[in-house]
């Protein structure tokens, strides 16, 4: 790949936000088919005031990252997994799924067109990739739109939680995230719209994030507003919630593989009750944006559950998981076959 002059950005101090880059991709669905799509410099979208997305939130999205590796390549972490997940999200929302291979192609095209925004190796930053899809034609009755747009843009980002690896305090939310037969397992925009009041409330009360219990019994741990959760037992097993109403995190799936195959740890996916939280020795969040973020404390209706790892740094196992996973992403550790898509 030719040498690219990088954008003038203070990479090491980036937060997690929108930064306008040069090009984005879009493809429109009309008369029953997706068009070829193309790159554009225009970051704005014009649509009908009664578009499906504006009236009934008919939209879903994805999130993944591109990295500059130690040896200077630009790579994307498991984009095929995001393509498949978006396919499922689209089906659940009665939208025409965007083909998996075209999704990966579009993502690669956008990263390639914005190479100067891919943070250099060693800065701790990465290029966040946001594919999304929405109903663009007018609806009035409650029904799916007839026309759609699939779009991908990118933004250079730093850590999702300010303070990077500083342990978080979670609140067991008074609000519910996902109904038993609802949309918690897909990446629907509406799952995030309904979490906004909950997150503003939690922030106002001094918490970093909400941890949602299962909506049906409110006795089991599910996930946070933007990441899955894992725990480490006193005998070093990784335990993570089994539930049909959480988003199947690609980071979590990767982490469980890393724990088992690279670190030789036992992993268990099972229902986790709020009453057993105090028995774990470590806790962390995992996701594309969150990477692995340690949790120091969970507050359940005023009752504090403090993990023995404390509020200063991550626990030993969480650190190992973090180092191995990010080592794979930044090309320092050999990745399992098919995990890394090189942009060339
Ligand atoms: N759970 C929720 C609600 C999320 O928004 C995300 C972020 O995508 C995740 C979990 C983590 O998923 P992934 O690891 O695929 O990014
Ligand atoms: C991601 O990790 O990609 C997400 O979508 C989480 C979001 C809350 C930023």
Coordinates of C-alpha atoms and ligand atoms in Angstrom, one line a residue:
X1 CA 0.0 0.0 0.0
X2 CA 1.3 3.5 -0.8
X3 CA 2.3 5.7 2.1
X4 CA -0.6 8.0 3.0
X5 CA -0.3 11.3 4.7
X6 CA -2.3 11.2 7.9
X7 CA -4.9 13.8 8.9
X8 CA -3.8 16.3 11.4
X9 CA -5.5 14.8 14.5
X10 CA -4.4 14.5 18.1
X11 CA -4.9 10.7 17.9
X12 CA -4.0 9.8 21.5
X13 CA -6.5 12.2 22.9
X14 CA -9.5 11.3 20.7
X15 CA -12.8 10.5 22.5
X16 CA -15.6 8.4 21.1
X17 CA -17.4 10.8 18.8
X18 CA -18.4 11.7 15.2
X19 CA -15.6 13.1 13.1
X20 CA -16.4 13.9 9.5
X21 CA -14.1 12.0 7.2
X22 CA -13.8 12.3 3.4
X23 CA -16.0 9.6 1.9
X24 CA -18.9 7.4 2.7
X25 CA -20.8 4.7 0.8
X26 CA -24.5 4.4 0.1
X27 CA -26.8 2.1 -1.8
X28 CA -30.5 2.5 -2.3
X29 CA -33.2 -0.1 -2.4
X30 CA -36.0 0.6 -4.8
X31 CA -38.5 -1.5 -6.8
X32 CA -37.4 -4.7 -5.0
X33 CA -33.6 -4.4 -5.4
X34 CA -30.4 -2.8 -4.1
X35 CA -28.5 -0.7 -6.6
X36 CA -24.7 -0.9 -7.1
X37 CA -24.1 1.9 -4.6
X38 CA -21.2 4.4 -4.7
X39 CA -18.9 6.5 -2.6
X40 CA -19.9 10.2 -1.9
X41 CA -18.4 13.1 -0.1
X42 CA -21.8 14.4 1.0
X43 CA -22.4 13.5 4.6
X44 CA -26.0 14.7 4.6
X45 CA -29.1 12.8 3.7
X46 CA -32.2 14.3 2.3
X47 CA -35.4 12.3 2.6
X48 CA -39.2 12.6 2.8
X49 CA -40.6 13.9 6.1
X50 CA -42.7 10.8 6.5
X51 CA -39.8 8.3 5.9
X52 CA -40.1 5.0 7.8
X53 CA -37.1 5.8 9.9
X54 CA -38.4 9.2 11.0
X55 CA -41.9 8.0 11.9
X56 CA -41.5 4.5 13.2
X57 CA -37.7 4.2 13.8
X58 CA -37.2 1.6 11.0
X59 CA -33.5 1.4 11.2
X60 CA -30.7 -0.9 12.3
X61 CA -26.9 -0.4 12.5
X62 CA -23.6 -2.1 13.1
X63 CA -20.2 -1.1 14.6
X64 CA -16.8 -2.5 14.0
X65 CA -13.2 -1.2 13.8
X66 CA -10.2 -0.9 11.5
X67 CA -6.7 -0.8 13.0
X68 CA -3.2 0.0 11.8
X69 CA -1.1 -3.1 12.8
X70 CA 2.4 -3.2 14.1
X71 CA 3.7 -3.8 10.6
X72 CA 1.8 -1.0 9.0
X73 CA -1.2 -2.8 7.5
X74 CA -4.7 -1.6 7.8
X75 CA -7.0 -4.4 9.0
X76 CA -10.7 -4.8 9.9
X77 CA -11.8 -7.1 12.7
X78 CA -14.3 -9.8 11.6
X79 CA -16.5 -7.6 9.3
X80 CA -18.3 -10.7 8.0
X81 CA -19.7 -11.3 11.5
X82 CA -21.2 -7.8 11.5
X83 CA -22.6 -8.4 8.0
X84 CA -24.4 -11.5 9.1
X85 CA -25.7 -9.8 12.3
X86 CA -27.1 -6.8 10.2
X87 CA -28.7 -9.3 7.9
X88 CA -30.6 -10.7 10.9
X89 CA -31.4 -7.3 12.3
X90 CA -32.9 -6.2 8.9
X91 CA -35.1 -9.3 8.7
X92 CA -36.4 -8.7 12.2
X93 CA -37.3 -5.1 11.3
X94 CA -39.0 -6.1 7.9
X95 CA -36.2 -4.5 5.9
X96 CA -34.6 -6.0 2.8
X97 CA -31.3 -7.5 4.1
X98 CA -28.1 -6.1 2.5
X99 CA -26.1 -9.0 1.0
X100 CA -23.2 -10.1 3.2
X101 CA -20.5 -10.0 0.6
X102 CA -21.5 -6.6 -0.6
X103 CA -21.5 -5.3 3.0
X104 CA -17.9 -6.4 3.5
X105 CA -17.0 -4.9 0.1
X106 CA -18.6 -1.6 1.0
X107 CA -16.9 -1.5 4.4
X108 CA -13.5 -2.1 2.8
X109 CA -14.2 0.6 0.2
X110 CA -15.0 3.2 2.8
X111 CA -11.9 2.4 4.9
X112 CA -9.7 2.5 1.8
X113 CA -11.2 5.9 0.8
X114 CA -10.4 7.3 4.3
X115 CA -6.9 5.8 5.0
X116 CA -5.7 9.1 6.3
X117 CA -8.1 8.8 9.2
X118 CA -7.0 5.4 10.3
X119 CA -5.1 6.1 13.5
X120 CA -1.4 5.2 13.4
X121 CA -0.2 2.2 15.3
X122 CA 0.6 2.9 19.0
X123 CA -1.8 5.7 19.5
X124 CA -4.5 3.5 21.1
X125 CA -7.1 4.9 18.7
X126 CA -8.9 3.1 15.9
X127 CA -11.3 3.8 13.0
X128 CA -14.8 3.1 14.0
X129 CA -17.0 1.8 11.1
X130 CA -20.7 2.5 11.2
X131 CA -22.9 0.7 8.6
X132 CA -26.6 1.3 8.9
X133 CA -29.8 1.0 7.1
X134 CA -33.1 2.9 7.2
X135 CA -36.6 3.1 5.7
X136 CA -36.4 6.1 3.4
X137 CA -39.8 6.2 1.7
X138 CA -43.0 7.7 3.2
X139 CA -45.2 5.7 5.5
X140 CA -48.3 6.8 7.4
X141 CA -50.0 3.6 8.6
X142 CA -47.7 1.4 10.7
X143 CA -46.0 -0.7 8.0
X144 CA -42.6 -1.3 6.5
X145 CA -41.3 1.4 4.0
X146 CA -40.9 0.4 0.4
X147 CA -37.5 2.1 -0.2
X148 CA -34.3 1.9 1.9
X149 CA -30.8 3.2 2.1
X150 CA -27.8 1.2 3.3
X151 CA -24.9 3.5 4.2
X152 CA -21.4 3.2 5.8
X153 CA -19.4 6.0 7.3
X154 CA -16.3 6.0 9.5
X155 CA -14.9 8.1 12.3
X156 CA -11.5 7.9 14.1
X157 CA -12.2 7.2 17.8
X158 CA -10.5 6.8 21.2
X159 CA -11.9 5.0 24.2
X160 CA -15.7 4.8 24.7
X161 CA -15.4 5.4 28.4
X162 CA -13.3 8.4 29.5
X163 CA -10.4 7.1 31.6
X164 CA -9.8 4.1 29.4
X165 CA -9.0 1.2 31.7
X166 CA -10.3 2.9 34.9
X167 CA -12.9 0.6 36.4
X168 CA -16.6 1.6 35.9
X169 CA -19.5 1.8 38.3
X170 CA -22.7 0.3 36.9
X171 CA -26.3 0.8 38.1
X172 CA -28.8 -2.0 37.9
X173 CA -31.3 0.0 35.9
X174 CA -34.8 0.6 37.0
X175 CA -35.8 0.6 33.3
X176 CA -36.0 -2.4 31.0
X177 CA -34.1 -2.7 27.8
X178 CA -35.5 -5.7 26.0
X179 CA -38.8 -7.5 26.2
X180 CA -38.8 -11.3 26.2
X181 CA -39.9 -11.6 22.6
X182 CA -38.7 -8.2 21.5
X183 CA -35.7 -6.8 19.7
X184 CA -32.9 -7.1 22.2
X185 CA -31.0 -9.7 20.1
X186 CA -30.7 -7.4 17.1
X187 CA -29.1 -4.0 16.6
X188 CA -32.2 -1.9 16.2
X189 CA -31.9 1.8 16.6
X190 CA -35.0 1.7 18.8
X191 CA -33.1 -0.3 21.5
X192 CA -30.9 2.7 21.9
X193 CA -33.6 5.4 21.7
X194 CA -35.4 3.8 24.7
X195 CA -32.1 3.6 26.6
X196 CA -31.4 7.4 26.4
X197 CA -33.6 8.4 29.3
X198 CA -32.1 5.6 31.4
X199 CA -28.5 6.5 30.6
X200 CA -29.0 10.3 31.2
X201 CA -30.6 9.3 34.6
X202 CA -27.7 7.0 35.4
X203 CA -25.1 9.6 34.5
X204 CA -27.0 12.3 36.6
X205 CA -26.8 9.9 39.5
X206 CA -23.0 9.5 39.0
X207 CA -22.9 6.0 37.4
X208 CA -21.0 5.2 34.2
X209 CA -23.5 2.8 32.7
X210 CA -26.7 0.9 33.2
X211 CA -26.7 -2.9 33.7
X212 CA -30.1 -4.2 32.6
X213 CA -31.6 -7.1 34.4
X214 CA -33.9 -9.5 32.3
X215 CA -37.2 -7.7 31.8
X216 CA -39.3 -10.8 32.7
X217 CA -38.1 -11.6 36.2
X218 CA -35.6 -8.8 37.0
X219 CA -33.5 -11.4 38.8
X220 CA -30.8 -12.1 36.1
X221 CA -28.0 -10.0 34.6
X222 CA -28.3 -9.3 30.9
X223 CA -26.0 -6.5 29.4
X224 CA -25.4 -2.8 29.5
X225 CA -26.7 -0.2 27.1
X226 CA -23.8 -0.6 24.7
X227 CA -21.8 -3.7 25.6
X228 CA -22.1 -7.3 26.9
X229 CA -20.8 -8.3 30.3
X230 CA -18.5 -11.1 31.7
X231 CA -17.4 -12.2 35.1
X232 CA -14.4 -14.1 36.4
X233 CA -14.9 -16.7 39.2
X234 CA -12.5 -17.2 42.0
X235 CA -11.1 -20.2 40.2
X236 CA -10.6 -18.3 37.0
X237 CA -13.5 -19.4 34.9
X238 CA -15.0 -16.8 32.5
X239 CA -18.8 -16.6 33.0
X240 CA -21.1 -14.7 30.8
X241 CA -24.9 -14.4 30.6
X242 CA -26.9 -16.8 28.4
X243 CA -30.0 -15.0 27.2
X244 CA -32.1 -14.7 24.1
X245 CA -32.6 -11.0 24.7
X246 CA -29.1 -9.7 24.6
X247 CA -27.1 -8.6 21.5
X248 CA -24.8 -11.5 20.4
X249 CA -21.6 -9.5 20.8
X250 CA -18.8 -10.3 18.3
X251 CA -16.2 -9.1 20.8
X252 CA -17.7 -11.5 23.4
X253 CA -17.7 -14.4 21.0
X254 CA -14.0 -13.6 20.2
X255 CA -13.1 -13.2 23.8
X256 CA -14.5 -16.5 24.8
X257 CA -12.5 -18.1 22.0
X258 CA -9.4 -16.2 23.2
X259 CA -10.0 -17.2 26.8
X260 CA -10.3 -20.9 25.9
X261 CA -7.8 -21.3 23.1
X262 CA -5.1 -18.8 23.9
X263 CA -5.3 -18.6 27.7
X264 CA -6.5 -22.1 28.5
X265 CA -9.4 -20.8 30.7
X266 CA -12.7 -22.5 31.1
X267 CA -15.7 -20.5 29.7
X268 CA -19.3 -20.9 30.8
X269 CA -22.3 -19.3 29.2
X270 CA -25.3 -19.5 31.7
X271 CA -28.0 -17.5 33.4
X272 CA -26.4 -15.3 36.1
X273 CA -28.5 -14.2 39.0
X274 CA -28.1 -10.8 40.7
X275 CA -27.8 -12.5 44.0
X276 CA -24.5 -14.2 43.0
X277 CA -22.6 -11.1 41.8
X278 CA -20.7 -10.7 45.0
X279 CA -19.1 -14.2 44.5
X280 CA -17.2 -13.1 41.4
X281 CA -13.6 -11.8 41.6
X282 CA -13.6 -9.7 38.3
X283 CA -16.1 -8.1 36.0
X284 CA -15.8 -6.4 32.7
X285 CA -17.8 -5.1 29.7
X286 CA -16.9 -6.1 26.2
X287 CA -17.9 -4.7 22.8
X288 CA -16.5 -3.0 19.8
X289 CA -16.7 0.5 21.4
X290 CA -16.1 -0.7 24.9
X291 CA -13.3 -3.1 23.9
X292 CA -12.8 -4.6 27.4
X293 CA -13.6 -2.2 30.1
X294 CA -13.2 -3.3 33.7
X295 CA -16.1 -2.9 36.2
X296 CA -15.2 -2.1 39.8
X297 CA -18.7 -1.8 41.3
X298 CA -22.3 -2.6 40.6
X299 CA -25.0 -0.8 42.6
X300 CA -28.3 -2.7 43.0
X301 CA -31.0 -0.4 44.5
X302 CA -28.4 1.3 46.7
X303 CA -26.7 -2.0 47.7
X304 CA -23.0 -1.9 46.5
X305 CA -21.3 -4.9 45.1
X306 CA -17.6 -4.2 45.0
X307 CA -15.3 -6.5 43.1
X308 CA -12.0 -7.3 44.9
X309 CA -10.1 -5.8 42.0
X310 CA -11.1 -2.3 43.2
X311 CA -11.5 1.0 41.5
X312 CA -8.0 1.7 40.4
X313 CA -7.2 -0.9 37.8
X314 CA -8.4 -4.0 35.9
X315 CA -8.0 -7.5 37.4
X316 CA -5.4 -9.8 36.2
X317 CA -7.6 -12.0 34.0
X318 CA -9.3 -9.0 32.4
X319 CA -5.9 -7.5 31.6
X320 CA -4.8 -10.8 30.0
X321 CA -8.0 -11.0 27.9
X322 CA -7.5 -7.3 26.9
X323 CA -3.8 -7.8 26.0
X324 CA -4.5 -10.9 23.9
X325 CA -7.6 -9.6 22.1
X326 CA -6.0 -6.2 21.3
X327 CA -2.8 -8.0 20.5
X328 CA -4.7 -10.0 17.8
X329 CA -6.4 -6.8 16.5
X330 CA -3.1 -4.8 16.3
X331 CA -1.3 -7.7 14.6
X332 CA 1.0 -8.5 17.5
X333 CA -0.5 -12.0 18.1
X334 CA -1.4 -14.4 15.4
X335 CA -5.2 -14.3 14.8
X336 CA -7.4 -17.3 14.2
X337 CA -8.1 -18.0 10.5
X338 CA -10.6 -15.6 9.0
X339 CA -10.6 -13.0 11.8
X340 CA -8.6 -10.3 10.1
X341 CA -9.6 -8.6 6.8
X342 CA -6.6 -6.8 5.3
X343 CA -7.5 -3.6 3.4
X344 CA -5.3 -3.5 0.3
Ligands
LIG1 N1 -24.5 -5.1 23.4 C1 -25.0 -3.9 22.9 C2 -26.3 -3.4 23.4 C3 -24.2 -3.2 22.0 O1 -24.7 -2.0 21.5 C4 -23.0 -3.7 21.6 C5 -22.2 -2.9 20.6 O2 -22.2 -3.2 19.5 C6 -22.5 -4.9 22.1 C7 -23.3 -5.5 23.0 C8 -21.2 -5.4 21.7 O3 -21.2 -6.0 20.5 P1 -20.0 -6.1 19.5 O4 -18.9 -6.8 20.4 O5 -20.4 -6.9 18.4 O6 -19.6 -4.8 19.2
LIG2 C1 -20.5 -0.7 19.3 O1 -19.7 -1.1 20.2 O2 -20.2 -0.7 18.1 C2 -21.8 -0.1 19.6 O3 -22.6 0.0 18.7 C3 -22.0 0.5 20.9 C4 -22.6 1.8 20.8 C5 -23.2 2.1 22.1 C6 -21.5 2.8 20.5

